[in-house]
mmCIF file of C-alpha atoms in Angstrom:
data_model
loop_
_atom_site.group_PDB
_atom_site.id
_atom_site.type_symbol
_atom_site.label_atom_id
_atom_site.label_comp_id
_atom_site.label_asym_id
_atom_site.label_seq_id
_atom_site.Cartn_x
_atom_site.Cartn_y
_atom_site.Cartn_z
ATOM 1 C CA VAL A 1 77.520 82.719 117.952
ATOM 2 C CA PRO A 2 76.025 83.689 121.330
ATOM 3 C CA ASP A 3 74.707 80.181 122.063
ATOM 4 C CA GLY A 4 78.251 78.795 121.894
ATOM 5 C CA THR A 5 78.000 77.207 118.458
ATOM 6 C CA VAL A 6 81.274 77.414 116.547
ATOM 7 C CA LEU A 7 80.792 78.271 112.907
ATOM 8 C CA GLY A 8 83.381 77.453 110.287
ATOM 9 C CA ALA A 9 83.996 75.656 107.039
ATOM 10 C CA ASP A 10 84.022 72.302 108.828
ATOM 11 C CA ASN A 11 80.733 72.957 110.628
ATOM 12 C CA PRO A 12 77.433 72.321 108.778
ATOM 13 C CA ASN A 13 75.783 74.884 111.067
ATOM 14 C CA ALA A 14 77.745 77.603 109.255
ATOM 15 C CA ILE A 15 75.826 76.873 106.091
ATOM 16 C CA GLN A 16 72.424 76.861 107.776
ATOM 17 C CA ALA A 17 73.019 79.781 110.130
ATOM 18 C CA GLY A 18 72.147 82.361 107.512
ATOM 19 C CA LEU A 19 74.597 84.845 108.975
ATOM 20 C CA PRO A 20 74.855 88.151 107.150
ATOM 21 C CA SER A 21 77.883 88.608 104.948
ATOM 22 C CA PRO A 22 80.742 90.411 106.651
ATOM 23 C CA GLU A 23 81.554 93.978 105.642
ATOM 24 C CA THR A 24 83.984 94.054 102.743
ATOM 25 C CA ILE A 25 86.388 96.642 101.393
ATOM 26 C CA LEU A 26 86.098 95.329 97.834
ATOM 27 C CA LYS A 27 82.690 96.700 96.806
ATOM 28 C CA PHE A 28 82.348 95.067 93.399
ATOM 29 C CA ALA A 29 78.597 95.680 93.128
ATOM 30 C CA GLU A 30 78.940 99.400 93.863
ATOM 31 C CA TRP A 31 81.995 99.842 91.659
ATOM 32 C CA GLY A 32 80.344 98.272 88.653
ATOM 33 C CA VAL A 33 77.562 100.807 88.367
ATOM 34 C CA SER A 34 77.842 102.677 85.088
ATOM 35 C CA PRO A 35 76.400 106.191 84.919
ATOM 36 C CA GLU A 36 76.308 105.922 81.117
ATOM 37 C CA GLU A 37 74.262 103.451 79.125
ATOM 38 C CA ARG A 38 77.303 101.971 77.404
ATOM 39 C CA LEU A 39 80.586 100.904 78.957
ATOM 40 C CA GLY A 40 82.632 102.824 76.387
ATOM 41 C CA ASP A 41 80.753 106.031 77.168
ATOM 42 C CA THR A 42 81.466 105.623 80.869
ATOM 43 C CA LEU A 43 85.178 105.100 80.196
ATOM 44 C CA ARG A 44 85.311 108.151 77.928
ATOM 45 C CA THR A 45 83.650 110.184 80.690
ATOM 46 C CA TYR A 46 86.260 109.017 83.213
ATOM 47 C CA PHE A 47 89.108 109.889 80.852
ATOM 48 C CA TYR A 48 87.666 113.284 79.996
ATOM 49 C CA ASP A 49 87.051 114.110 83.668
ATOM 50 C CA LEU A 50 90.617 113.061 84.532
ATOM 51 C CA SER A 51 92.009 115.294 81.803
ATOM 52 C CA GLN A 52 90.194 118.268 83.290
ATOM 53 C CA LEU A 53 91.631 117.850 86.787
ATOM 54 C CA PRO A 54 94.929 119.278 87.988
ATOM 55 C CA ALA A 55 97.553 116.515 88.232
ATOM 56 C CA GLU A 56 97.662 116.663 92.039
ATOM 57 C CA ASN A 57 93.890 116.017 92.297
ATOM 58 C CA ARG A 58 93.544 113.018 89.982
ATOM 59 C CA ASN A 59 94.043 110.070 92.348
ATOM 60 C CA PRO A 60 90.498 109.915 93.793
ATOM 61 C CA LEU A 61 89.029 109.718 90.285
ATOM 62 C CA ARG A 62 91.782 107.332 89.186
ATOM 63 C CA MET A 63 90.763 105.080 92.069
ATOM 64 C CA GLN A 64 87.147 105.114 90.879
ATOM 65 C CA LEU A 65 88.313 104.300 87.354
ATOM 66 C CA ALA A 66 90.465 101.409 88.612
ATOM 67 C CA GLN A 67 87.519 100.054 90.603
ATOM 68 C CA PHE A 68 85.232 100.318 87.590
ATOM 69 C CA LEU A 69 87.764 98.601 85.323
ATOM 70 C CA LEU A 70 88.389 95.821 87.857
ATOM 71 C CA THR A 71 84.687 95.166 88.235
ATOM 72 C CA HIS A 72 84.185 94.902 84.486
ATOM 73 C CA GLY A 73 86.976 92.400 83.864
ATOM 74 C CA PHE A 74 89.663 94.823 82.709
ATOM 75 C CA GLU A 75 92.191 93.651 85.280
ATOM 76 C CA VAL A 76 95.309 94.598 83.315
ATOM 77 C CA GLU A 77 94.000 98.095 82.631
ATOM 78 C CA ALA A 78 92.978 98.479 86.274
ATOM 79 C CA LEU A 79 96.494 97.463 87.306
ATOM 80 C CA GLY A 80 97.929 100.179 85.101
ATOM 81 C CA VAL A 81 95.747 102.797 86.753
ATOM 82 C CA MET A 82 96.565 101.486 90.240
ATOM 83 C CA GLU A 83 100.287 101.597 89.481
ATOM 84 C CA VAL A 84 99.916 105.265 88.496
ATOM 85 C CA ILE A 85 98.089 105.916 91.777
ATOM 86 C CA ALA A 86 100.856 104.245 93.789
ATOM 87 C CA ALA A 87 103.593 106.049 91.850
ATOM 88 C CA ASP A 88 101.858 109.394 92.304
ATOM 89 C CA ASP A 89 101.323 108.817 96.036
ATOM 90 C CA PRO A 90 103.656 106.085 97.391
ATOM 91 C CA SER A 91 101.906 106.096 100.779
ATOM 92 C CA ARG A 92 98.812 104.613 99.105
ATOM 93 C CA ALA A 93 100.772 101.566 97.946
ATOM 94 C CA THR A 94 100.399 100.014 101.410
ATOM 95 C CA GLU A 95 96.714 100.797 101.919
ATOM 96 C CA PRO A 96 94.675 97.595 102.312
ATOM 97 C CA LEU A 97 92.101 98.717 99.739
ATOM 98 C CA LEU A 98 94.625 99.348 96.979
ATOM 99 C CA MET A 99 96.621 96.242 97.891
ATOM 100 C CA GLY A 100 93.479 94.083 97.890
ATOM 101 C CA MET A 101 92.398 95.487 94.540
ATOM 102 C CA MET A 102 95.845 94.869 93.068
ATOM 103 C CA GLY A 103 95.946 91.320 94.403
ATOM 104 C CA VAL A 104 92.549 90.512 92.900
ATOM 105 C CA ALA A 105 93.509 92.199 89.628
ATOM 106 C CA TYR A 106 96.706 90.147 89.412
ATOM 107 C CA LEU A 107 94.615 87.019 90.043
ATOM 108 C CA GLY A 108 92.261 87.987 87.238
ATOM 109 C CA ALA A 109 95.224 88.626 84.950
ATOM 110 C CA ASP A 110 96.610 85.154 85.763
ATOM 111 C CA ARG A 111 99.716 86.591 87.393
ATOM 112 C CA ILE A 112 99.518 84.304 90.387
ATOM 113 C CA LEU A 113 102.982 84.975 91.825
ATOM 114 C CA LYS A 114 102.326 88.736 91.830
ATOM 115 C CA ALA A 115 98.912 88.136 93.423
ATOM 116 C CA ASP A 116 100.544 85.902 96.034
ATOM 117 C CA GLY A 117 103.165 88.534 96.843
ATOM 118 C CA ILE A 118 100.516 91.161 97.483
ATOM 119 C CA LEU A 119 97.732 89.143 99.117
ATOM 120 C CA MET A 120 100.089 87.327 101.500
ATOM 121 C CA ASP A 121 101.549 90.605 102.762
ATOM 122 C CA PRO A 122 101.147 90.921 106.571
ATOM 123 C CA ILE A 123 99.403 94.273 106.066
ATOM 124 C CA LEU A 124 96.384 92.263 104.904
ATOM 125 C CA ASP A 125 96.422 89.837 107.856
ATOM 126 C CA GLY A 126 93.491 89.408 110.155
ATOM 127 C CA GLY A 127 90.400 89.817 108.025
ATOM 128 C CA PRO A 128 88.125 87.214 106.482
ATOM 129 C CA GLU A 129 87.879 89.037 103.152
ATOM 130 C CA MET A 130 91.559 88.804 102.311
ATOM 131 C CA ALA A 131 91.552 85.219 103.627
ATOM 132 C CA LEU A 132 89.086 84.423 100.852
ATOM 133 C CA TRP A 133 91.402 85.816 98.186
ATOM 134 C CA ARG A 134 94.413 84.175 99.788
ATOM 135 C CA GLY A 135 92.483 80.915 99.569
ATOM 136 C CA VAL A 136 91.971 81.433 95.846
ATOM 137 C CA VAL A 137 95.678 82.152 95.352
ATOM 138 C CA LEU A 138 96.655 79.056 97.328
ATOM 139 C CA ALA A 139 94.129 76.932 95.443
ATOM 140 C CA ARG A 140 95.588 78.129 92.162
ATOM 141 C CA GLU A 141 99.052 77.230 93.460
ATOM 142 C CA ASN A 142 97.748 73.711 94.267
ATOM 143 C CA ALA A 143 98.203 74.238 98.024
ATOM 144 C CA SER A 144 94.811 72.767 98.869
ATOM 145 C CA GLY A 145 95.380 72.313 102.610
ATOM 146 C CA ALA A 146 96.433 75.918 103.104
ATOM 147 C CA ALA A 147 93.651 77.123 100.807
ATOM 148 C CA HIS A 148 91.122 75.181 102.889
ATOM 149 C CA GLU A 149 92.354 76.909 106.044
ATOM 150 C CA GLU A 150 91.970 80.341 104.439
ATOM 151 C CA PHE A 151 88.513 79.480 103.109
ATOM 152 C CA GLY A 152 87.585 78.379 106.628
ATOM 153 C CA ILE A 153 88.442 81.852 107.914
ATOM 154 C CA ALA A 154 86.454 83.482 105.111
ATOM 155 C CA VAL A 155 83.271 81.450 105.812
ATOM 156 C CA ASN A 156 80.607 83.556 104.002
ATOM 157 C CA VAL A 157 82.548 86.517 102.595
ATOM 158 C CA ALA A 158 81.795 85.557 98.988
ATOM 159 C CA GLU A 159 78.099 86.157 99.649
ATOM 160 C CA ALA A 160 78.816 89.898 99.710
ATOM 161 C CA TYR A 161 80.024 89.825 96.097
ATOM 162 C CA PRO A 162 78.045 89.867 92.835
ATOM 163 C CA ALA A 163 77.126 86.499 91.338
ATOM 164 C CA ASP A 164 79.932 86.414 88.759
ATOM 165 C CA VAL A 165 82.657 86.997 91.376
ATOM 166 C CA ARG A 166 80.987 84.659 93.847
ATOM 167 C CA SER A 167 80.796 81.910 91.197
ATOM 168 C CA ARG A 168 84.494 82.129 90.345
ATOM 169 C CA VAL A 169 85.463 82.023 94.026
ATOM 170 C CA ASN A 170 83.093 79.156 94.751
ATOM 171 C CA LEU A 171 84.583 77.112 91.903
ATOM 172 C CA TRP A 172 87.973 77.298 93.624
ATOM 173 C CA LYS A 173 86.408 76.492 96.976
ATOM 174 C CA GLY A 174 84.724 73.475 95.399
ATOM 175 C CA ARG A 175 87.946 72.267 93.834
ATOM 176 C CA VAL A 176 89.724 72.489 97.182
ATOM 177 C CA ALA A 177 86.863 70.646 98.887
ATOM 178 C CA ILE A 178 87.128 67.818 96.370
ATOM 179 C CA GLU A 179 90.893 67.610 96.682
ATOM 180 C CA ILE A 180 90.823 67.294 100.461
ATOM 181 C CA ASN A 181 87.515 65.398 100.713
ATOM 182 C CA ASP A 182 85.704 68.064 102.754
ATOM 183 C CA PHE A 183 82.243 68.394 101.306
ATOM 184 C CA ILE A 184 80.787 70.445 104.165
ATOM 185 C CA MET A 185 82.848 73.465 103.148
#
């Protein structure tokens, strides 16, 4: 911060600083909004709308569907939609947004090695948001030291997510903290 204080997972000032959450590319709160009263009605609307589009114009709506599915806990279904997007337009397969979504979906589907392969890709280097998800992957692989380092980079990213996502992430952060005896994290 401007006064020279260094904030990080090993610094209690990070917790008390009240810094705003960093900008994220995974917008779980926005993606989860359902225009219909019932989840099934929203899904039927997506499928109907997709069926009415020409094949070459479906990927933007497919992306919205994948985001909606991911947000509502349908990770496997979201992966199927994302794989269709990547197959239809191979250049999208290396976009950070799609890669991040796929990595998180593989985590949610308990396919840790697939999540690791995507989230550890150098394309996703450099940002605190993907460091958070890398930390979760590493924690699930019992690599607590490496997970702690990634969580240290991510500092307050989880605060940008809805409570259910934030809780799951914080459980892994807590487990890592216990395993390495760092309770300031």
